[in-house]
mmCIF file of C-alpha atoms in Angstrom:
data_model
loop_
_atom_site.group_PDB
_atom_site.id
_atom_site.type_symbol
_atom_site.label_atom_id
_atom_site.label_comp_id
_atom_site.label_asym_id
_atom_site.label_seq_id
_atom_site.Cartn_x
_atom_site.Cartn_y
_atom_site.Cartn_z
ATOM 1 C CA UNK F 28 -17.882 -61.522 -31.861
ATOM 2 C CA UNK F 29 -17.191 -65.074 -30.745
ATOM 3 C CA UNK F 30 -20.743 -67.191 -30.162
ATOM 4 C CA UNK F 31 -20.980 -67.955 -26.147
ATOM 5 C CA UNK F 32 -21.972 -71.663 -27.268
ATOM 6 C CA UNK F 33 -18.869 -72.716 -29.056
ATOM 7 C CA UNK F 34 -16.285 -70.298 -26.450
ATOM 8 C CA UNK F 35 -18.260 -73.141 -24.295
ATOM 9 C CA UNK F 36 -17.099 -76.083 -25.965
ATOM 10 C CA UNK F 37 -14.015 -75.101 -26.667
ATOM 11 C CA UNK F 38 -13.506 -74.549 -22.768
ATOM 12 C CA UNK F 39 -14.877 -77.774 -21.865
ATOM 13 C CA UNK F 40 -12.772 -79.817 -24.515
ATOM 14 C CA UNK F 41 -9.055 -78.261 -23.318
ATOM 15 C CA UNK F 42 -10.283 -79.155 -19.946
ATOM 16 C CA UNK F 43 -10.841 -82.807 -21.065
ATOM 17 C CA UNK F 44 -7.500 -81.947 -22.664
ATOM 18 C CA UNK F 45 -5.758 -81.082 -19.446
ATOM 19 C CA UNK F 46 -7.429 -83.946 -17.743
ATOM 20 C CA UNK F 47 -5.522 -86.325 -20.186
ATOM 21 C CA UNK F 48 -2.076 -84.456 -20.133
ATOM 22 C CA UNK F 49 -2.017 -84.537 -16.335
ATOM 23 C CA UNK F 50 -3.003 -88.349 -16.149
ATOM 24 C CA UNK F 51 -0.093 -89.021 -18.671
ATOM 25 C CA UNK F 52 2.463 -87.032 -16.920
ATOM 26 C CA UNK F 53 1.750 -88.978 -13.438
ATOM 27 C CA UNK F 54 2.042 -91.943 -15.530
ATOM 28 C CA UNK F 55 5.177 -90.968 -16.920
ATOM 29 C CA UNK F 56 6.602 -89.895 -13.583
ATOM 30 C CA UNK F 57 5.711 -93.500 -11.730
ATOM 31 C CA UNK F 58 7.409 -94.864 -14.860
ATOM 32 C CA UNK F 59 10.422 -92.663 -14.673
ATOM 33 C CA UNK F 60 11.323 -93.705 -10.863
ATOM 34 C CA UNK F 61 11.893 -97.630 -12.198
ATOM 35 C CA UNK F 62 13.703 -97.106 -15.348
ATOM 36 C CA UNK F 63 15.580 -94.225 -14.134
ATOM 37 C CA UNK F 64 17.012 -96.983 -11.365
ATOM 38 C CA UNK F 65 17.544 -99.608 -13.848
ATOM 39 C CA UNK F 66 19.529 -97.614 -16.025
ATOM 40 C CA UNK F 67 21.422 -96.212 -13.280
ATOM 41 C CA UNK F 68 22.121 -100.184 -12.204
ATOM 42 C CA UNK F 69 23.159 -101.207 -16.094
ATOM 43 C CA UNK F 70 25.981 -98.184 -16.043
ATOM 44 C CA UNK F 71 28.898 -99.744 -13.591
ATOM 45 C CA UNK F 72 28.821 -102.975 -15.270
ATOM 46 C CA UNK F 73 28.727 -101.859 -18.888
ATOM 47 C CA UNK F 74 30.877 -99.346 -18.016
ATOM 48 C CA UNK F 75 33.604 -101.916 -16.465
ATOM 49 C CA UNK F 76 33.103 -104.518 -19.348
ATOM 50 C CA UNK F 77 33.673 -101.733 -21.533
ATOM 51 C CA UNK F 78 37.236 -101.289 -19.583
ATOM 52 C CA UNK F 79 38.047 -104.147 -19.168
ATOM 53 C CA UNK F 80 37.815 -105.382 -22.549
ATOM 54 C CA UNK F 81 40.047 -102.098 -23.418
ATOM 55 C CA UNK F 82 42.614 -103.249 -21.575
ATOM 56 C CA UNK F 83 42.132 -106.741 -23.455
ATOM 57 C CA UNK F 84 42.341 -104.971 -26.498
ATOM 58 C CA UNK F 85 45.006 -102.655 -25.733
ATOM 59 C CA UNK F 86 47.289 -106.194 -25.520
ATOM 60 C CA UNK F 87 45.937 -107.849 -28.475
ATOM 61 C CA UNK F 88 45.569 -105.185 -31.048
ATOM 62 C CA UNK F 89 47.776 -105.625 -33.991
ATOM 63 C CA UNK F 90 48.142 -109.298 -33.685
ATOM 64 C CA UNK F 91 47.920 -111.521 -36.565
ATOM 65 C CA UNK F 92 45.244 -113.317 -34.583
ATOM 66 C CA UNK F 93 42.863 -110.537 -33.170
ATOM 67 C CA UNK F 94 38.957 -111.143 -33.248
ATOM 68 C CA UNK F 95 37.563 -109.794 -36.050
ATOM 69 C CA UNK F 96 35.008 -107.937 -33.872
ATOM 70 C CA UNK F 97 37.867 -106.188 -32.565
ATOM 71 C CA UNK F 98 40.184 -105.586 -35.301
ATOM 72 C CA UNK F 99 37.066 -104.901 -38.289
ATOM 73 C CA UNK F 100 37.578 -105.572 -41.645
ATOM 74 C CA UNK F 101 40.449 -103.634 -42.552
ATOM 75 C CA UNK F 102 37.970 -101.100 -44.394
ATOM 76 C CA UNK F 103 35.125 -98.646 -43.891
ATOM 77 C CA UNK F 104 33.336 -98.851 -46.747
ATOM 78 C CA UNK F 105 29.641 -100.202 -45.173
ATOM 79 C CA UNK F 106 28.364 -98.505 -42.024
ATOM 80 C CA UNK F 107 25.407 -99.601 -39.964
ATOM 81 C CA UNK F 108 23.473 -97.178 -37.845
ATOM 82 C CA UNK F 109 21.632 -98.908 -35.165
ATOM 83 C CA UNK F 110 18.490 -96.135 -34.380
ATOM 84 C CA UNK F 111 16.752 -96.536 -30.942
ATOM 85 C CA UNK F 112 14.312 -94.498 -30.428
ATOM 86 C CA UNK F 113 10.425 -94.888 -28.797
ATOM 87 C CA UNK F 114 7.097 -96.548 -30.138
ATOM 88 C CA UNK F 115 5.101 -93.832 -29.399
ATOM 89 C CA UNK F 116 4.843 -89.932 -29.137
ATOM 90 C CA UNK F 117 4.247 -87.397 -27.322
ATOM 91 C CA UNK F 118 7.517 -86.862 -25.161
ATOM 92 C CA UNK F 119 8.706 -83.778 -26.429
ATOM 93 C CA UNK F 120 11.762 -83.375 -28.728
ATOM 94 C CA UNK F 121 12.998 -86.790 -27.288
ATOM 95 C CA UNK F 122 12.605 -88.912 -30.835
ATOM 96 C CA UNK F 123 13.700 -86.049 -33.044
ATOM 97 C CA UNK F 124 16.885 -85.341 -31.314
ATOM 98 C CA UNK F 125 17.913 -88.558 -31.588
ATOM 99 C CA UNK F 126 16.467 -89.042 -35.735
ATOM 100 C CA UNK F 127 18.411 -85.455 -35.606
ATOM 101 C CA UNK F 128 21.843 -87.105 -35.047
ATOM 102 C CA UNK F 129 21.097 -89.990 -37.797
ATOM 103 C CA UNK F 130 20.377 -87.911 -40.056
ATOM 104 C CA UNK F 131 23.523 -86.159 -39.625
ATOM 105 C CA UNK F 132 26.075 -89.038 -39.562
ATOM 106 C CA UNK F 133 23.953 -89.897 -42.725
ATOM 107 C CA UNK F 134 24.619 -87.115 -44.694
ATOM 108 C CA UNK F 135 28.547 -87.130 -43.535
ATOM 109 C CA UNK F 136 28.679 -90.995 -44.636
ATOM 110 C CA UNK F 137 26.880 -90.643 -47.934
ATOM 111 C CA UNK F 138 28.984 -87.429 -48.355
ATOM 112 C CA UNK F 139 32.049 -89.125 -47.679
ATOM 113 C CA UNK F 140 30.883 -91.924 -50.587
ATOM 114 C CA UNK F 141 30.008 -94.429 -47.721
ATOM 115 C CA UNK F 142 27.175 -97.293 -48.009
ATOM 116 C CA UNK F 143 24.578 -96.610 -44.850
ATOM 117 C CA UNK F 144 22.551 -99.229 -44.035
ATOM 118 C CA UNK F 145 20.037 -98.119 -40.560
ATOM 119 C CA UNK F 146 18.292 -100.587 -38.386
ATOM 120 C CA UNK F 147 15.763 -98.876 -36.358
ATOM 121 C CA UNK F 148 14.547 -100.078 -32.818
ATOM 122 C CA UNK F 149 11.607 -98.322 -32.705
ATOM 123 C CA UNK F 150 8.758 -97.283 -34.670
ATOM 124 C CA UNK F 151 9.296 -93.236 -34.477
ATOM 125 C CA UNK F 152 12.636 -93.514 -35.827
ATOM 126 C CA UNK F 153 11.362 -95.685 -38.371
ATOM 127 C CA UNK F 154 8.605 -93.368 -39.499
ATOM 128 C CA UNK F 155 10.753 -90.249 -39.794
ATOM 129 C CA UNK F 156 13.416 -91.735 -41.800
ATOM 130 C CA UNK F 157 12.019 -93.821 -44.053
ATOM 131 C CA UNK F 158 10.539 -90.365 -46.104
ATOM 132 C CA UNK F 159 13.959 -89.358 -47.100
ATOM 133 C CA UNK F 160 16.246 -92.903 -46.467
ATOM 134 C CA UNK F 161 13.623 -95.590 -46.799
ATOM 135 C CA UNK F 162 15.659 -97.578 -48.468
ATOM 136 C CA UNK F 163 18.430 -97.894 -46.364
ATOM 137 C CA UNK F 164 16.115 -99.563 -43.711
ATOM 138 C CA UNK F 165 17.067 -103.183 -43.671
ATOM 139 C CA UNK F 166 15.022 -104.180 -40.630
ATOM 140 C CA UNK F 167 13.045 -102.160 -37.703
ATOM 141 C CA UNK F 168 12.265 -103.864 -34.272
ATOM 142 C CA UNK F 169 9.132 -103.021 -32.529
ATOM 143 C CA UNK F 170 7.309 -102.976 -29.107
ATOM 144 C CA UNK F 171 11.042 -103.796 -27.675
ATOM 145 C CA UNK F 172 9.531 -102.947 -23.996
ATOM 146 C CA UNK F 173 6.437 -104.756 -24.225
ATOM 147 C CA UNK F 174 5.931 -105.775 -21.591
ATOM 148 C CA UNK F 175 9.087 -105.511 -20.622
ATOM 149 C CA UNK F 176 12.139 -104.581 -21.465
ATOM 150 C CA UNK F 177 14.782 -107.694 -20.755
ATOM 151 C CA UNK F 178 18.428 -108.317 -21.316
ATOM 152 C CA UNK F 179 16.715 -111.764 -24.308
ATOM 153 C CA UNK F 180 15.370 -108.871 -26.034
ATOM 154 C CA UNK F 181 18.433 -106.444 -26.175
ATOM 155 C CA UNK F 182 20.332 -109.832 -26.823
ATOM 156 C CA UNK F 183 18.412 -110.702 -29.897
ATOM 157 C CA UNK F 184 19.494 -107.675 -31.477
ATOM 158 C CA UNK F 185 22.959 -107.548 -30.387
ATOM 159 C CA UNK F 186 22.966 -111.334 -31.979
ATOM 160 C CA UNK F 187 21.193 -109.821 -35.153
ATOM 161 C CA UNK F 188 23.872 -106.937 -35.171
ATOM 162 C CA UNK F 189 26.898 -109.780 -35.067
ATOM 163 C CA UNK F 190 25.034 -111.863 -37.512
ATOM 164 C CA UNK F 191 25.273 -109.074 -40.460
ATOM 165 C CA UNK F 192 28.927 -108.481 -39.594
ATOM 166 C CA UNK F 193 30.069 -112.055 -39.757
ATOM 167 C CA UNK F 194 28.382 -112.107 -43.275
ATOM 168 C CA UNK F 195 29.859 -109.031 -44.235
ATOM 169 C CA UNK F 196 26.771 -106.997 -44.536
ATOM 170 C CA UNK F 197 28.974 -103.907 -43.002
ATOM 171 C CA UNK F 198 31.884 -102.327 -42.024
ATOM 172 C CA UNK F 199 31.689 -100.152 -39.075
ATOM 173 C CA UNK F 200 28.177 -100.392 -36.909
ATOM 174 C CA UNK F 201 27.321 -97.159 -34.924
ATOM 175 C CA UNK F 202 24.656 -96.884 -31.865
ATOM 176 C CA UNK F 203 22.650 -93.761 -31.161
ATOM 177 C CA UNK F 204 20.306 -93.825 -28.630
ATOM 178 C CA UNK F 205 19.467 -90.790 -25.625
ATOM 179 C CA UNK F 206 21.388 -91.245 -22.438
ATOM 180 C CA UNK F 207 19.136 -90.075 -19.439
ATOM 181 C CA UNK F 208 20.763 -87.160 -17.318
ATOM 182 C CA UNK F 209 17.032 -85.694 -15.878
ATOM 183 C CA UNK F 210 13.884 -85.530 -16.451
ATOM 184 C CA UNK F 211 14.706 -82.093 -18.704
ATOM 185 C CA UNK F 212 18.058 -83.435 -20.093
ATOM 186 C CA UNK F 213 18.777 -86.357 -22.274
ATOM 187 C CA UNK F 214 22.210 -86.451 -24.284
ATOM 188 C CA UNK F 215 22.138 -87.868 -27.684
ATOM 189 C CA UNK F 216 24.984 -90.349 -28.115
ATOM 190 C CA UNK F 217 26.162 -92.079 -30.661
ATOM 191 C CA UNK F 218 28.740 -95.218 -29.597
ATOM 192 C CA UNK F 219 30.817 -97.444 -31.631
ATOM 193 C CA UNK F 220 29.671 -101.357 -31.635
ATOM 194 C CA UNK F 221 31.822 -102.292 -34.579
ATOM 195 C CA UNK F 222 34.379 -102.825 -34.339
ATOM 196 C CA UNK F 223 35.470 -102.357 -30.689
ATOM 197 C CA UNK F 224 36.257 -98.848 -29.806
ATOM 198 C CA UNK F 225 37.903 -98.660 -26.404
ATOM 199 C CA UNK F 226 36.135 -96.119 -24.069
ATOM 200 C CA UNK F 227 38.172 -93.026 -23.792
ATOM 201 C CA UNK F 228 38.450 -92.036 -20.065
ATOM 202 C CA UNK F 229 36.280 -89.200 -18.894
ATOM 203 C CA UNK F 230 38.135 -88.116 -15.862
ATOM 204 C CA UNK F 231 40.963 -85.627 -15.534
ATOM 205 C CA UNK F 232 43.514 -86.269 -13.494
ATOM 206 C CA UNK F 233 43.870 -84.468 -10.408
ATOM 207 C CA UNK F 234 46.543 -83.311 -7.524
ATOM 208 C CA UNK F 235 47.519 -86.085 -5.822
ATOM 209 C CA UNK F 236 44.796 -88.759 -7.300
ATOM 210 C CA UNK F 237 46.390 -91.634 -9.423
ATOM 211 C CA UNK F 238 43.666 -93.761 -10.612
ATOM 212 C CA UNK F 239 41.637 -90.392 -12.243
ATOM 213 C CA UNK F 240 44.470 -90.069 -14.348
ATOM 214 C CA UNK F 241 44.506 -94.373 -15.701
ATOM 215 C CA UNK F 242 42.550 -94.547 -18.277
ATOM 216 C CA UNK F 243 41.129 -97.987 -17.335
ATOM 217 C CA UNK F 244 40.506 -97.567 -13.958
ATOM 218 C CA UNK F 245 43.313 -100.076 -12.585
ATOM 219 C CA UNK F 246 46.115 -98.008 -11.186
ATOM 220 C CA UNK F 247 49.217 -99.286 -13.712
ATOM 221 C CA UNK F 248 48.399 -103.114 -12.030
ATOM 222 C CA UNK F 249 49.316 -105.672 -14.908
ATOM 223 C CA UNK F 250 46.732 -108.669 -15.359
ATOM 224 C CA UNK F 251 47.579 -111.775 -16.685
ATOM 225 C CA UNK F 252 44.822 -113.884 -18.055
ATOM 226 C CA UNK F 253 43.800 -117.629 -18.388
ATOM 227 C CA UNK F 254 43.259 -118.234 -21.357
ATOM 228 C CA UNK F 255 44.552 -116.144 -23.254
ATOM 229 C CA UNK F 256 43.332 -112.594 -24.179
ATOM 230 C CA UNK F 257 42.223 -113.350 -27.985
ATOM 231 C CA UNK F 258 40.151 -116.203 -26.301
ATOM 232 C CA UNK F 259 38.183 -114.183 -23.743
ATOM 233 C CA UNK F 260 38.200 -111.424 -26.665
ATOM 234 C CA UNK F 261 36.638 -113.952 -29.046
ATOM 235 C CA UNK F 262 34.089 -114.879 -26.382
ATOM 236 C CA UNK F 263 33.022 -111.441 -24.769
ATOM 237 C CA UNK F 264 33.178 -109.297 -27.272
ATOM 238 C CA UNK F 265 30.051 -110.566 -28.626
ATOM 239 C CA UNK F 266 28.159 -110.242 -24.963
ATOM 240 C CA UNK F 267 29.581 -107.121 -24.862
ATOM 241 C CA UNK F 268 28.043 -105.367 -27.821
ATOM 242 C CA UNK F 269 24.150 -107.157 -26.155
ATOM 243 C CA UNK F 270 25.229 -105.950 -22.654
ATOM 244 C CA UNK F 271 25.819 -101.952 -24.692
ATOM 245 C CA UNK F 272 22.913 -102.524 -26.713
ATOM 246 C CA UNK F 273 20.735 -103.023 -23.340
ATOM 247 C CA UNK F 274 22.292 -100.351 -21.594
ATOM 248 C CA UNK F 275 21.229 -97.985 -24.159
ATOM 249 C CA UNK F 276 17.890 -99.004 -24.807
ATOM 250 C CA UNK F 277 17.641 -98.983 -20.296
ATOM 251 C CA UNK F 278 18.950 -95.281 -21.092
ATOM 252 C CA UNK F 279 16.396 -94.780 -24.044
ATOM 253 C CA UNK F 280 13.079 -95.998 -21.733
ATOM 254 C CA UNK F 281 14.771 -93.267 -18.427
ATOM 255 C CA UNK F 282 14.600 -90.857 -21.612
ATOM 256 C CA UNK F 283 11.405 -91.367 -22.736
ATOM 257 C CA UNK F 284 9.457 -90.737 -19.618
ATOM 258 C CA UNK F 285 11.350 -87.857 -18.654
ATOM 259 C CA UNK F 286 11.004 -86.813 -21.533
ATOM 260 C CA UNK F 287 7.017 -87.635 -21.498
ATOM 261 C CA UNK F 288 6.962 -86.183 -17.894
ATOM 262 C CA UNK F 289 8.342 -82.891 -19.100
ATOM 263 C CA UNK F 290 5.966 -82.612 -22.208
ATOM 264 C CA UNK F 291 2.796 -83.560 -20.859
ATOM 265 C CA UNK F 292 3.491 -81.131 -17.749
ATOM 266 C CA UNK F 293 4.563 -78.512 -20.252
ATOM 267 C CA UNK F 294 0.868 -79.040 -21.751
ATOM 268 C CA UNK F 295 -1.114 -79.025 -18.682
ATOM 269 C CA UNK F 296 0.314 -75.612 -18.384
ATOM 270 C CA UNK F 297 -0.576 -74.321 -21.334
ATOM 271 C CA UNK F 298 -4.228 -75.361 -21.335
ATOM 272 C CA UNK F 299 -4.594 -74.055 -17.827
ATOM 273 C CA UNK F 300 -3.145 -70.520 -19.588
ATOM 274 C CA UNK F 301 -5.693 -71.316 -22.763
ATOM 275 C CA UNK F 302 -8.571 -71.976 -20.338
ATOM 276 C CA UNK F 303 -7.744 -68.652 -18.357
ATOM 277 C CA UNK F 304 -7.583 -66.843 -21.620
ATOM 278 C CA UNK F 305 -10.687 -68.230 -23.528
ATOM 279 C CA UNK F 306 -12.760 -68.316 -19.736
ATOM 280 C CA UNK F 307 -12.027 -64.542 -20.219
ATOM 281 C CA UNK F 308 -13.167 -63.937 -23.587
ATOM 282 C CA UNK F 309 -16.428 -65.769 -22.462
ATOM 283 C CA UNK F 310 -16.999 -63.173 -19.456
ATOM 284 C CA UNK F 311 -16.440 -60.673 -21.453
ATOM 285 C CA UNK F 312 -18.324 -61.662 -24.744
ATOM 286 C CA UNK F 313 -21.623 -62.483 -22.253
ATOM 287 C CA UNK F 314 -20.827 -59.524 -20.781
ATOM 288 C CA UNK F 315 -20.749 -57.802 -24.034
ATOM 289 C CA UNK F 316 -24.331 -59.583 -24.886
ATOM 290 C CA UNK F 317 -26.165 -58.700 -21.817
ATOM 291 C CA UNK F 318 -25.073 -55.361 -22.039
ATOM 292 C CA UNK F 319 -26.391 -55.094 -26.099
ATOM 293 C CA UNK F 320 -29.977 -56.473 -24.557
ATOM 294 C CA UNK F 321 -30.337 -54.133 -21.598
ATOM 295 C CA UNK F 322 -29.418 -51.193 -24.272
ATOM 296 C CA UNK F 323 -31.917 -52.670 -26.761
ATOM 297 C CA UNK F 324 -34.427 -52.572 -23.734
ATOM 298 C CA UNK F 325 -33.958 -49.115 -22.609
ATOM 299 C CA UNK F 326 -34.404 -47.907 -26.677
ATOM 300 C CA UNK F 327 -37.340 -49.569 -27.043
ATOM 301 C CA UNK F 328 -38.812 -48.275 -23.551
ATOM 302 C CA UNK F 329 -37.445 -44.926 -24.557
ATOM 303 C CA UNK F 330 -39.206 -44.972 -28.091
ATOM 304 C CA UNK F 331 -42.653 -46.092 -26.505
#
């Protein structure tokens, strides 16, 4: 039979529990609001570099003089995996998906006879992969959102990111990060940095509706540009791959607190349910006592 003192303590310490799981889920939730805007604000202009640079690409691929950001290095030997994940726990299956996917494309790379090299934003990612790919780690970057996340910081590792290509460190460089949907749903996704993938169109093209069906969004119009499109290649293509890189990680911080939101209000349930439960085994095991003295009572008043 269970002693009343420690049924006690256990109560009162998933009540402090719950106490703590409820503070971090409002936390999470004023959190959410803020990033969930500022990755909704990063999408349309990402999203319209990212076409409009397809376009650009669409006239200069397979020219003698594309940027090398945009036409690679002829090979896919070396691939980078760029890892963003969070600095801390406790939001669910949020960093695991995403260490998930790695450690797929991993496996299909090294299986294929490809180099990996993985550059982890984040310390979670960093910790779960370096037990079985530790040294494939070239660098990690922490605290990315302390204390605050800003387009410098995605910057500095979009420069990094560039850096190691121009000096042939890698072939192909691959981004997976979480891209927020709800507060329950985050979509892994894995996006092409290196070299420049053009995005493929998501709508379909419907009964009388022209511009679902162009895949760039501009209705058949034809541009012409000043300078030239390897120029303004050569000199966004670069911003581009910061301006994706901060999109993501905008997505990754929406992710995390929803993420955290849904876990921490998943665990204020349950120790409501566990305090229920064990407040029930208490009645019933002081119950149980009581009864066991008024018995022993009666005998010995019997046996006088």
């Amino acid at each position: 039979m269970p002693n009343l003192k420690d049924l006690k303590v256990r109560i009162d310490s998933v009540k402090s529990t719950r106490k703590i799981t409820s503070a971090m889920k409002m936390v999470a939730a004023a959190k959410l609001r803020r990033a969930q805007e500022q990755a909704e604000a990063s999408r349309p202009y990402a999203q319209r570099m990212e076409r409009m640079l397809g376009s650009l690409a669409a006239a200069a691929a397979g020219q003698a003089g594309a940027p090398k950001l945009l036409a690679g290095t002829g090979k896919e030997d070396t691939h980078l995996i760029v890892v963003a994940t969070a600095d801390r726990g406790l939001c669910g299956g949020f960093n695991s998906s995403i260490v998930r996917e790695a450690r797929r494309m991993i496996r299909s790379l090294v299986g294929d006879g490809k180099t990996v090299k993985i550059l982890c934003v984040g310390r979670k990612g960093r910790d779960q992969l370096r037990r079985d790919y530790g040294s494939m780690i070239v660098e990690t970057v922490e605290d990315i959102a302390k204390p605050a996340l800003t387009f410098d910081k995605a910057s500095a590792i979009g420069e990094r990111v560039v850096a190691m290509f121009e000096d042939s460190e890698f072939d192909v460089c691959t981004l997976i990060y979480a891209e927020f949907r709800s507060a329950i749903s985050q979509i892994v996704t894995p996006q092409q940095l290196i070299p420049f993938a053009p995005p493929k169109s998501k709508d379909k093209k419907k009964d009388g509706d022209d511009e679902a069906g162009d895949e760039n969004g501009m209705n058949g119009a034809v541009y012409e540009y000043e300078p030239g499109e390897e120029e303004i290649l050569t000199a966004l293509l670069p911003t581009n791959i910061s301006v994706q890189v901060f999109k993501a990680l905008l997505e990754n911080a929406a992710s995390e607190h929803g993420a955290r939101m849904t876990a921490m209000d998943n665990a204020t349930r349950n120790a409501g349910d566990m305090i229920n439960n064990l407040t029930l085994v208490y009645n019933r095991t002081r119950q149980a006592a009581i009864t066991g003295e008024l018995i022993e009572i009666i005998s010995a008043k019997e046996a006088m």
